XYZ file of C-alpha atoms in Angstrom:
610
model
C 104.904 71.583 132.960
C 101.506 73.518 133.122
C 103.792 76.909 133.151
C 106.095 75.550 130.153
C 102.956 75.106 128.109
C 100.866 78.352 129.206
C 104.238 80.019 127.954
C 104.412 78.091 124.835
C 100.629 79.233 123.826
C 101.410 82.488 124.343
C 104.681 82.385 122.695
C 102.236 80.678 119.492
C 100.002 83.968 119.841
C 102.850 86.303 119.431
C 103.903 84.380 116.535
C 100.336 84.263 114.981
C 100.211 88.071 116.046
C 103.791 89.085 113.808
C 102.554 86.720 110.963
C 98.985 89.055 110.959
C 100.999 92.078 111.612
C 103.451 91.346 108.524
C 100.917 90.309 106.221
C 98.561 92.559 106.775
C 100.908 95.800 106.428
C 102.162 94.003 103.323
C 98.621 93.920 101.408
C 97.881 97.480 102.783
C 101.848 98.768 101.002
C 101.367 96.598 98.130
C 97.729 97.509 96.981
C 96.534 94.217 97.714
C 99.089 93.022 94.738
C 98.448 95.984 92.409
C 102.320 97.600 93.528
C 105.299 95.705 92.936
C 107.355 96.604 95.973
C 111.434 96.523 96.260
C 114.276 97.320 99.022
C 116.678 98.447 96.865
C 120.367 99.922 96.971
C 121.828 101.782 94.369
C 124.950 103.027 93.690
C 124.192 106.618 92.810
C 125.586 109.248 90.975
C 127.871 110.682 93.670
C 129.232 106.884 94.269
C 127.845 106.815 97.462
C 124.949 103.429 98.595
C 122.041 104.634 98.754
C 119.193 102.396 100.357
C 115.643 102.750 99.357
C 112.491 101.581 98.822
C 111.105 101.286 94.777
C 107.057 100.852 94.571
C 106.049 100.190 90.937
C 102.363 100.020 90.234
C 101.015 97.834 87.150
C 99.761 100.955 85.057
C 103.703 102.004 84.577
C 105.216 99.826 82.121
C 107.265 101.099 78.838
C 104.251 101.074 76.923
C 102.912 103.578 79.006
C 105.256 105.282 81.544
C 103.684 106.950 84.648
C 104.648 110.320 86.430
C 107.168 109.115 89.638
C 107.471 110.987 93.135
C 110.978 110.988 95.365
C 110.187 110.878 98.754
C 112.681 111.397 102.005
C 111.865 111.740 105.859
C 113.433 114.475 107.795
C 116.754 114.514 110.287
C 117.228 110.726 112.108
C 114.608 109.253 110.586
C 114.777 106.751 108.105
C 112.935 105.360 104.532
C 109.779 103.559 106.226
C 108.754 107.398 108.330
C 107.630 108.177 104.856
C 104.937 105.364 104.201
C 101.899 107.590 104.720
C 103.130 108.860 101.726
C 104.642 106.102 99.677
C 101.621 104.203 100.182
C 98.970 106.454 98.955
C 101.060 107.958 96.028
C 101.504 104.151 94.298
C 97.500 103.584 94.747
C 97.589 106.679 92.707
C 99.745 105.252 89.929
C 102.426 106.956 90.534
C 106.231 105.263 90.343
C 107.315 106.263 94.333
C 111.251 105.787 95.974
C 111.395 106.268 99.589
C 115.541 107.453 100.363
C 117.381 106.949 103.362
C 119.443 110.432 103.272
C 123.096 109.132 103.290
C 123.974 108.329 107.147
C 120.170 107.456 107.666
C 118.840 103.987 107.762
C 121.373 101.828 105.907
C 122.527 104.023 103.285
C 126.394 104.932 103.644
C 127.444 107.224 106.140
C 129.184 110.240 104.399
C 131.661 112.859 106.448
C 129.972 115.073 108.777
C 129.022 118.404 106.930
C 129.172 117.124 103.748
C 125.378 116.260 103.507
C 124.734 119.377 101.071
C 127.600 119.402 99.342
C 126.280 119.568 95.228
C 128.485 116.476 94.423
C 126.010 114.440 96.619
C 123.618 115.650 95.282
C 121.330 117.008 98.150
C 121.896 114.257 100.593
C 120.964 111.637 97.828
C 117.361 112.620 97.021
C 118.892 114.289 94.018
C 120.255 110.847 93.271
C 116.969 109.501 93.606
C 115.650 111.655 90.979
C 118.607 110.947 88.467
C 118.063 107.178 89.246
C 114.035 107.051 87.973
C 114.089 109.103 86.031
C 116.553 106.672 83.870
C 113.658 104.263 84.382
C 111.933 102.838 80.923
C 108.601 103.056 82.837
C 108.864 106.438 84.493
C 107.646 109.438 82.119
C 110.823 111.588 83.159
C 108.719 115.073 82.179
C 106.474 114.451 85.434
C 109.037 113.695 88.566
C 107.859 115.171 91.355
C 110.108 115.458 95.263
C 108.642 115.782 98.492
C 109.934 115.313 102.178
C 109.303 116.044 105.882
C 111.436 119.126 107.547
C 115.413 117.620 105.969
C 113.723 115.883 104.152
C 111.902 118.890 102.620
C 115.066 120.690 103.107
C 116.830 117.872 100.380
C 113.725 118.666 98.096
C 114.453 122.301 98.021
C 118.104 121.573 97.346
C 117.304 119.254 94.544
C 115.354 122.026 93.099
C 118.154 124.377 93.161
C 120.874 121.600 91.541
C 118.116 120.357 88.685
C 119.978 121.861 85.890
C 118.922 119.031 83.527
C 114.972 119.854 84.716
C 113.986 116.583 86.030
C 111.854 118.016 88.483
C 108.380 119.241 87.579
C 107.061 119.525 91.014
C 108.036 119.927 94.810
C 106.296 120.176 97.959
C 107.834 121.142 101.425
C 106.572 119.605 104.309
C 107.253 120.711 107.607
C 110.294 122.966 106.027
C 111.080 126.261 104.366
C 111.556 127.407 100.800
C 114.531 130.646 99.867
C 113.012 133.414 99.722
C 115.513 135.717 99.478
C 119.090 135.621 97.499
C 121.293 138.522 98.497
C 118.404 140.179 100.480
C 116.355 140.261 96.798
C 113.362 138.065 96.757
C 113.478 134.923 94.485
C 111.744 132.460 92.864
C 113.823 129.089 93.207
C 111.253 126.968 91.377
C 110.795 128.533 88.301
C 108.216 127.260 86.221
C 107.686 124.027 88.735
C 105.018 123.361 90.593
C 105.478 124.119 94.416
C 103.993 124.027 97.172
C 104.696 124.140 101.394
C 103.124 122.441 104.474
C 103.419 124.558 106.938
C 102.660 123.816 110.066
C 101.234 126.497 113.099
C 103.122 124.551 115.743
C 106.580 123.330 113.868
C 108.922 123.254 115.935
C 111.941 124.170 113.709
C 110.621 126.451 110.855
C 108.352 129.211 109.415
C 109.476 131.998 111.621
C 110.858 135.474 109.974
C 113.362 137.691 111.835
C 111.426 140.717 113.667
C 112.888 144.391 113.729
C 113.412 143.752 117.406
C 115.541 140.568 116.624
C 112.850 138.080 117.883
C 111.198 135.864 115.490
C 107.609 135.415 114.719
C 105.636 132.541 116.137
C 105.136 129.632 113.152
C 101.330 129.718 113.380
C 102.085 133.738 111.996
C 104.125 132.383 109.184
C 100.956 132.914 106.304
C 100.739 136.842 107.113
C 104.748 136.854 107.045
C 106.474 139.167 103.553
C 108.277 135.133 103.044
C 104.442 132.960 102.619
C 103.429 135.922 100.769
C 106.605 135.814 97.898
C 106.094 132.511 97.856
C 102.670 132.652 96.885
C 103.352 135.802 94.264
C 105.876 133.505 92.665
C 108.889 134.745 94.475
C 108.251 138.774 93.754
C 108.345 141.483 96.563
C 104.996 141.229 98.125
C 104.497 144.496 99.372
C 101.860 146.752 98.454
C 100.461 143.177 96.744
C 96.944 141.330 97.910
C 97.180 139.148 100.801
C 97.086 135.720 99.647
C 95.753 133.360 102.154
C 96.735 129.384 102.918
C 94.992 126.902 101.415
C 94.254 128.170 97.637
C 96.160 127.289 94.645
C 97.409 130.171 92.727
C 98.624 130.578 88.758
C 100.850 132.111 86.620
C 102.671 131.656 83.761
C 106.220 131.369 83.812
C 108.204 130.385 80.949
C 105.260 129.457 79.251
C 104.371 127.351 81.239
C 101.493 127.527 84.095
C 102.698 127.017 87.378
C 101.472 126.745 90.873
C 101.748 128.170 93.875
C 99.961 126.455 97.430
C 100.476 126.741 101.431
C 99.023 124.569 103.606
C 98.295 125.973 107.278
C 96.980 122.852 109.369
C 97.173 123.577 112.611
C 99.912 120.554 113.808
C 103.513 120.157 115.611
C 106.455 119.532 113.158
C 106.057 115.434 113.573
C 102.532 115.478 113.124
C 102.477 116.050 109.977
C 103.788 112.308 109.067
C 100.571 111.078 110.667
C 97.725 113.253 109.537
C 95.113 112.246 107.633
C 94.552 116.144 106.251
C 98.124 116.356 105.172
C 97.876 113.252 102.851
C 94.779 114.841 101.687
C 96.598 118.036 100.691
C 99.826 116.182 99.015
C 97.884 113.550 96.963
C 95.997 116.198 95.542
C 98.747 119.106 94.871
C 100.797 116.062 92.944
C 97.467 115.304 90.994
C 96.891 119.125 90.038
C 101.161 119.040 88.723
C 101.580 115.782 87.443
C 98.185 113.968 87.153
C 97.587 111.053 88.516
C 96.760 108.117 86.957
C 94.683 106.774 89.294
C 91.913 109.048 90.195
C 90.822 108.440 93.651
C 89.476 111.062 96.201
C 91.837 112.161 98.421
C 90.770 110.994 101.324
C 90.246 107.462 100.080
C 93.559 106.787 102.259
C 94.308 103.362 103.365
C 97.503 103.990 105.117
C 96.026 103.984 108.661
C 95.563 99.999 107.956
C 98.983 99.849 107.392
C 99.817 101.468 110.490
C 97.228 99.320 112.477
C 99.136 96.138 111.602
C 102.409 97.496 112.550
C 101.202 98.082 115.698
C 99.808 94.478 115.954
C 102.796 93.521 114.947
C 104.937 95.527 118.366
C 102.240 93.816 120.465
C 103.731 90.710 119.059
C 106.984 91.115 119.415
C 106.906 91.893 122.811
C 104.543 89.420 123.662
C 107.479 86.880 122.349
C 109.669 88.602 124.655
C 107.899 88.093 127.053
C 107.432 84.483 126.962
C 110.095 83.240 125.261
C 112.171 84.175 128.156
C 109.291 82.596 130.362
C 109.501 79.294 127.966
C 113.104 79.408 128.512
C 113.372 78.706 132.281
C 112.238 75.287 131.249
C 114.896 74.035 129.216
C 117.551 72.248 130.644
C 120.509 74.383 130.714
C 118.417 77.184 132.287
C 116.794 74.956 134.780
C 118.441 76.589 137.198
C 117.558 80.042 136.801
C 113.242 78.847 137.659
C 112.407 79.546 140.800
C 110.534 77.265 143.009
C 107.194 79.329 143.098
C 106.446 83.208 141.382
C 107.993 85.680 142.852
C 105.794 87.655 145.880
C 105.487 91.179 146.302
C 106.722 92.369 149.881
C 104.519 93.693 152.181
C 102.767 96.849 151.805
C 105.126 99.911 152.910
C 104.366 101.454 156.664
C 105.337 104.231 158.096
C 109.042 105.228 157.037
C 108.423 102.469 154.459
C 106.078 104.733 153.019
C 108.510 107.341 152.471
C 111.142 105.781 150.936
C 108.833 103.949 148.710
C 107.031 107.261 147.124
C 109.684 109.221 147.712
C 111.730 107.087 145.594
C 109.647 106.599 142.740
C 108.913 110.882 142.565
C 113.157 110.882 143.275
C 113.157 109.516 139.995
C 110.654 111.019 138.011
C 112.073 114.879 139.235
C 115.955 113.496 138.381
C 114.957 112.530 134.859
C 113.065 115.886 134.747
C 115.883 118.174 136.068
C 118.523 116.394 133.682
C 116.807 116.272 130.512
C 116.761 120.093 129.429
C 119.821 120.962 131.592
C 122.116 118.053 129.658
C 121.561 118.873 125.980
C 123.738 121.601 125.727
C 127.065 119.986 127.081
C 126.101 116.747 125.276
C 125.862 119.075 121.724
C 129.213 120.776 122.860
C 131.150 117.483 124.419
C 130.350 114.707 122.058
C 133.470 112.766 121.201
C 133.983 111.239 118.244
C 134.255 107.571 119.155
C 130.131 108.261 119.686
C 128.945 108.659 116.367
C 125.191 109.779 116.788
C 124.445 112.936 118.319
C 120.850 112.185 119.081
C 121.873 108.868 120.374
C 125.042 110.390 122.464
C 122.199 112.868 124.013
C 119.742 110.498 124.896
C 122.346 107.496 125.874
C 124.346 110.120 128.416
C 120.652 111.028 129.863
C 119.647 107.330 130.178
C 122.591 106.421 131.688
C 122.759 109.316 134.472
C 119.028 108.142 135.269
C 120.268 104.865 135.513
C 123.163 105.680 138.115
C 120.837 107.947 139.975
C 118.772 105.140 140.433
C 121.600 102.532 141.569
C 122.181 105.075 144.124
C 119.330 105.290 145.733
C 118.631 102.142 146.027
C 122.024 101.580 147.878
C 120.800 104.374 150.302
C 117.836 102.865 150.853
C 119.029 99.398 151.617
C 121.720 100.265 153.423
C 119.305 103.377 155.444
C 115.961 101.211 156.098
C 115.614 98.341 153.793
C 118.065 96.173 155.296
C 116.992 96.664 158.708
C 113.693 96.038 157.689
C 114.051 92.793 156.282
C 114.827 93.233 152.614
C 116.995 89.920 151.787
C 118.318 90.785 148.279
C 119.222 87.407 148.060
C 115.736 86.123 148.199
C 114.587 89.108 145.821
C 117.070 87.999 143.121
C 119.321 90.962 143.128
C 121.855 89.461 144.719
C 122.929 86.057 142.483
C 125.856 83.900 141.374
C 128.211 84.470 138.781
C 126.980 81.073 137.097
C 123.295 82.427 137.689
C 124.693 85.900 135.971
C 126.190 84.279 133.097
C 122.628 82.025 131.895
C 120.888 84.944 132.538
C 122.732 86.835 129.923
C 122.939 83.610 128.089
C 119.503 83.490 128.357
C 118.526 86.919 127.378
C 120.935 87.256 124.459
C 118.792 84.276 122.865
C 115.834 86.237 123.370
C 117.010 89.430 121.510
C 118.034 87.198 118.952
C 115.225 85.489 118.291
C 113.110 88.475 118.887
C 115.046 90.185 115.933
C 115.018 86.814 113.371
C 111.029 87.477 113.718
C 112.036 91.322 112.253
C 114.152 89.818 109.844
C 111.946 87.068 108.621
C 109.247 90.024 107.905
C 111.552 92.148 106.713
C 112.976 89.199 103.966
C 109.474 87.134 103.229
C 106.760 90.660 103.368
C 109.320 94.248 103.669
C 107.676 95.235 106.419
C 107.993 95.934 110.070
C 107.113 95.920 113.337
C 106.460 100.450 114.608
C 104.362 102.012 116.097
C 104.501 105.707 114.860
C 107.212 107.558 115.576
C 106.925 105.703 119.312
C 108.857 103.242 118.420
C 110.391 101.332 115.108
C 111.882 97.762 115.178
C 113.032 97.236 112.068
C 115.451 95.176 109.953
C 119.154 96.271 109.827
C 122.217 96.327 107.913
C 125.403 94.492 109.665
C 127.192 97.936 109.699
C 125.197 98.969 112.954
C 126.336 96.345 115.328
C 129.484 98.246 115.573
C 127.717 101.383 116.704
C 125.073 99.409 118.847
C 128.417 98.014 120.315
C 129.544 101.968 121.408
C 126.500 102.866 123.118
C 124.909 99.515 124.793
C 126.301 100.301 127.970
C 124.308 103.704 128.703
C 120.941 101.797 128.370
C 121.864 98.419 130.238
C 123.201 100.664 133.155
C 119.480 102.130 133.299
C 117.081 99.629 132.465
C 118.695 96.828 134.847
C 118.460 99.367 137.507
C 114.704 100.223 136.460
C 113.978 96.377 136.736
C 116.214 95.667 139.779
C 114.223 98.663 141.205
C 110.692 97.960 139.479
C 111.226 94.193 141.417
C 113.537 93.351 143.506
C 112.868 96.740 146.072
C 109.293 98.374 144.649
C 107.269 94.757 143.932
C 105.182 95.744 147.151
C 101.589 94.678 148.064
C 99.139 97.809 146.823
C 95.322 96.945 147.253
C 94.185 93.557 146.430
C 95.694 93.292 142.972
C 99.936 92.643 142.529
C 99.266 94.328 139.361
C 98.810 97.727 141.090
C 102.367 97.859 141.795
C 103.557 97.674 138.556
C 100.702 100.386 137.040
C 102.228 102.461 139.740
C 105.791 102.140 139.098
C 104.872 102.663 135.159
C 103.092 105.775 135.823
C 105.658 107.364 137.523
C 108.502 105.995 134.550
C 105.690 107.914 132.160
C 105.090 110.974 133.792
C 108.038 112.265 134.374
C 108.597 112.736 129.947
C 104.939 113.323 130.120
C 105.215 116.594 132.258
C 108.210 117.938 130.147
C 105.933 117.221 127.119
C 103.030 118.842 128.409
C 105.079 121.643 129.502
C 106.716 122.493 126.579
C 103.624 122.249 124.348
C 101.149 123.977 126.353
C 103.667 126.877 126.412
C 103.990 126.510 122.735
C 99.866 126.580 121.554
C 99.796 129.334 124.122
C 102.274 131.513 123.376
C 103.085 130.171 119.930
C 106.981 129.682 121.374
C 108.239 126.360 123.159
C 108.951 126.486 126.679
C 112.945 125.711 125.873
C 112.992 128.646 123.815
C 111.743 131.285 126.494
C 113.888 129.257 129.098
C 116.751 128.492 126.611
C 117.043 124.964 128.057
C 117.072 122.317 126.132
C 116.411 122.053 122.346
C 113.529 122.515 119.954
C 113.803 118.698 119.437
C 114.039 117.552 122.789
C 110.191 116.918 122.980
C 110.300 114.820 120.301
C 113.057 112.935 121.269
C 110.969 112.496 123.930
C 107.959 110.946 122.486
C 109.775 107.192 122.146
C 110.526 107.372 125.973
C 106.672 108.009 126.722
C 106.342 104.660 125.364
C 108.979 102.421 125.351
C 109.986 103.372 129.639
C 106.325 101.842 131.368
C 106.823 99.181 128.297
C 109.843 98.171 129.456
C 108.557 98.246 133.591
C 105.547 96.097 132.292
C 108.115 93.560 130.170
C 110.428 93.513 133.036
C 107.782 92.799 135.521
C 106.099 89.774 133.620
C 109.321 88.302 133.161
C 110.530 88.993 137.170
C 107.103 86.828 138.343
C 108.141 84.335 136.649
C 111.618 84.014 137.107
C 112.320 85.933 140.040
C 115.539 87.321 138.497
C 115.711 91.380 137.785
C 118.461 91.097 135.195
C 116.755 89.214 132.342
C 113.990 91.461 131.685
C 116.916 94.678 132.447
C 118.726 93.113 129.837
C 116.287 92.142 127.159
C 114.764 95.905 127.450
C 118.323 97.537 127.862
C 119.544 95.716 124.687
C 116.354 96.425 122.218
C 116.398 99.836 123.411
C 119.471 100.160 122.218
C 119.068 98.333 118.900
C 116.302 100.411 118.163
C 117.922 103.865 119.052
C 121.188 103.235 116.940
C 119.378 102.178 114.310
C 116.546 104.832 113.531
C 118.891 107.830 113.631
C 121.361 109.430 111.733
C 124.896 108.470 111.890
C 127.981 110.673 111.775
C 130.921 110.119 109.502
């Protein structure tokens, strides 16, 4: 009863932790109750759903309509990735939609290859603009668009469809601008405002062809003929002064004076959705092109609140997790599954022991390394069309490989030197009935569930939820995902019920004083492996201004920020499996639990093919 109740408090704290999380995020987003905030789907001009979030503050009204920003996040992101942005542009004054590009989030999922096509209307952020500008409380002379990398890329396109001139001003972040039209330089923004972020360490863009076909390194990009256009309002810069990043340039055009910026922060492509100095440099370019109404200083930024309760609000939900499932055991029906006493850890490993214990753990740490680059290209090429995400196909087929690497080895090792050395898989809870199996999914299914109503509650009651950067986002979703989450469940249950039956039923081992040493271990080496392929590719890059899969042509340009969720979420999901395993004794509950969120929150943060 004393174990019931110590799970019960804790399962109260996680509660008290989501409510703190969700309320506090929602003050930060709504100004305290200055910004009326909306999730909103519209049926846009190119008939396709487009799902968004609407921020009004209470100086736009008809009386007095105030200047409105379209905002979109780049490639398999989704509407919240933006609220750095969102945020600090409504405490501005300014009328703000946040887009999920179609296939992103839970706007509609158009065919593949059809995302620039003009009659949708540059992946829907052209939409956007046609939709407030019809509001009565938006002045329509002062729209301005902005995004990260495709989301930048949408902006751009916008531009070049805004026949009607609804847009007054655009800034690029993390993405390019045309230069060049049939190898003549150009000036796609006419009299508009523009300006670019551009990053010395993106991954993706601000590279110009070289003479020897190489391309320049992105931290060149300011000295490059394309910055320099750009910055003499699309003429042919040669012979022209050097303009340099960071100053805001004139000219009239069309009788109108228009600006020209580039901002040169010294960042990675991603980090530009969490830096302070970017924020900085958009709130003010948008005040210089469409005035704010607010006037605050631009680094009066409150966004990083926002951010803090999120986080508290992950803690929280995995907390719950973690003790629901605890709580459970308690309950009648899965009496059964409790255990007489907390599970042990085995002995400390001797001699051979040692060997197969260490050698194990690095096994799997140099698999996950030597399949990670090598895999991407035959996923990109071999992708079939029942597996509608390509960034989820990727890192699913990868998961699941590590998963089945591991499920071998273990068999080796029982089978080699476990076994004879005592290893009763019965008594470690690997081996169990099929009634056993079937609470235990029973079981974990309920946690999931209730895990997500807390998501969903939040989501309803404050429209917020639970992320921690781009580490990891557990959000609210629309029914049309369980179909998808349905596809690809399999590659991470495979992996993370091996991790746990690994992590506890043959690694749980006596290390030092503390049992907790055996799990910091095991989630070290879960961590390092990403960690090392990280490290790798962007030492290579701020050294040599090129990513290491670009001089070794393995892997992708994105790969090492695909990998920056499984930094966090693999020793999350050793620690979760290991708090539930000392409880219960069983492997598979915490496998499952982790297997299914992992899922949930991989199909649902990406983009999805048509």
């Amino acid at each position: 009863m004393k174990k019931q109740k110590n799970a019960c408090f804790w399962v109260a704290i996680a509660l008290i932790l989501c409510l703190i999380s969700s309320v506090g995020a929602s003050i930060v987003q709504t100004g305290g109750g200055a910004i009326k905030y909306h999730d909103i789907t519209m049926v846009t001009d190119s008939g396709h759903e487009l799902d968004a979030l609407l921020l009004v503050p209470k100086n736009a009204t008809r009386e007095n309509p105030a200047p409105a920003i379209v905002a979109s996040h780049g490639w398999y992101n989704n509407r919240e990735m933006q609220d750095l942005n969102y945020v600090e542009y409504a405490r501005r004054g300014y009328v703000v939609i946040s887009i999920s590009m179609y296939g992103h989030g839970d706007s509609e999922v158009i065919p593949d290859g059809t995302w620039w096509d003009a009659e949708n209307n540059a992946n829907g952020l052209y939409d956007a603009v046609k939709y407030i500008a019809r509001l009565p409380y938006v002045d329509a002379s002062r729209i301005g668009v902005t995004g990260h990398s495709n989301g930048a890329r949408a902006s751009r396109v916008a531009v070049m469809q805004d026949e009607e001139g609804l847009i007054a001003a655009a800034l690029l972040v993390s993405n390019d601008a045309v230069y060049q039209k049939d190898d003549q330089w150009v000036n796609i923004f006419g009299s508009r405002d523009a300006g670019i972020v551009a990053c010395q360490y993106d991954e993706f863009f601000h590279r110009v062809k070289q003479e020897d076909g190489t391309k320049s390194a992105p931290r060149d990009y300011i000295d490059q003929n394309t910055a320099q256009s750009f910055l003499h309002f699309g003429v042919d810069p040669t012979g022209l002064d050097k303009r340099s990043a960071d100053t805001y340039y004139t000219e009239q055009i069309d009788g109108k004076e228009s600006i020209r910026v580039i901002f040169n922060p010294a960042i990675t492509h991603p980090w530009a959705h969490f830096s302070k100095n970017v924020v900085a440099d958009s709130v003010t370019f948008f005040d210089k092109a469409l005035d704010a109404p607010i006037k605050l200083d631009a680094n009066d930024q409150t966004w990083q609140w926002k951010a803090f309760f999120n986080t508290v609000g992950i803690a929280g939900f995995f907390m719950f997790v973690i003790y629901a499932a605890i709580a459970l055991l308690d309950i009648g029906y899965f009496a059964e599954l409790k255990p007489a006493a907390d599970a042990q850890p085995l002995p400390a490993p001797k001699g051979k022991g040692k060997g197969w214990y260490w050698g194990g753990l690095a096994f799997g740490a140099i698999v996950g390394m030597i399949l990670y680059p090598t895999l991407y290209a035959w996923c990109s090429k071999n992708r079939p069309a029942f597996w509608n995400q390509g960034a989820t196909w990727y890192i699913g087929m990868w998961t699941f490989l590590c998963g089945v690497f591991t499920i071998l080895f273990m068999v080796v090792s029982y089978h080699c030197y476990n076994k004879k050395n005592g290893l009763d898989l019965a008594e470690r809870g690997v081996k169990i009935s099929g009634r056993k199996l079937w609470k235990t999914i029973v079981l974990s299914l309920i946690v999931v569930v209730a895990a997500y109503a807390l998501v969903f509650i939040s989501d309803y009651l404050f429209l917020t939820d639970f992320r921690l950067w781009c580490f990891i986002t557990i959000r609210a979703f629309a029914p049309m995902h369980f179909a998808t989450i349905a596809k690809y469940l399999v590659f991470w249950l495979v992996y993370y019920i091996a991790l746990s039956v690994a992590t506890n039923g043959f690694n749980f081992v006596q290390l030092g004083k503390s049992n907790w040493l055996s799990t910091l271990v095991q989630m070290f080496f879960v961590f390092i492996g990403p960690e090392i392929m990280i490290g790798v590719q962007y030492i290579t890059f701020f050294n040599k201004g090129f990513l290491w899969s670009e001089l070794t042509h393995l892997g992708g340009s994105i790969t090492g920020i695909w990998l920056y969720p499984i930094v966090f979420i693999l020793p999350l999901a050793v620690f979760v499996c290991s708090k539930i395993y000392k409880k219960s004794k069983n492997p598979y509950i915490g496998g499952i639990i982790m297997g299914i969120l992992a899922c949930v929150v991989s199909v649902t943060n990406t983009l999805t093919l048509g």
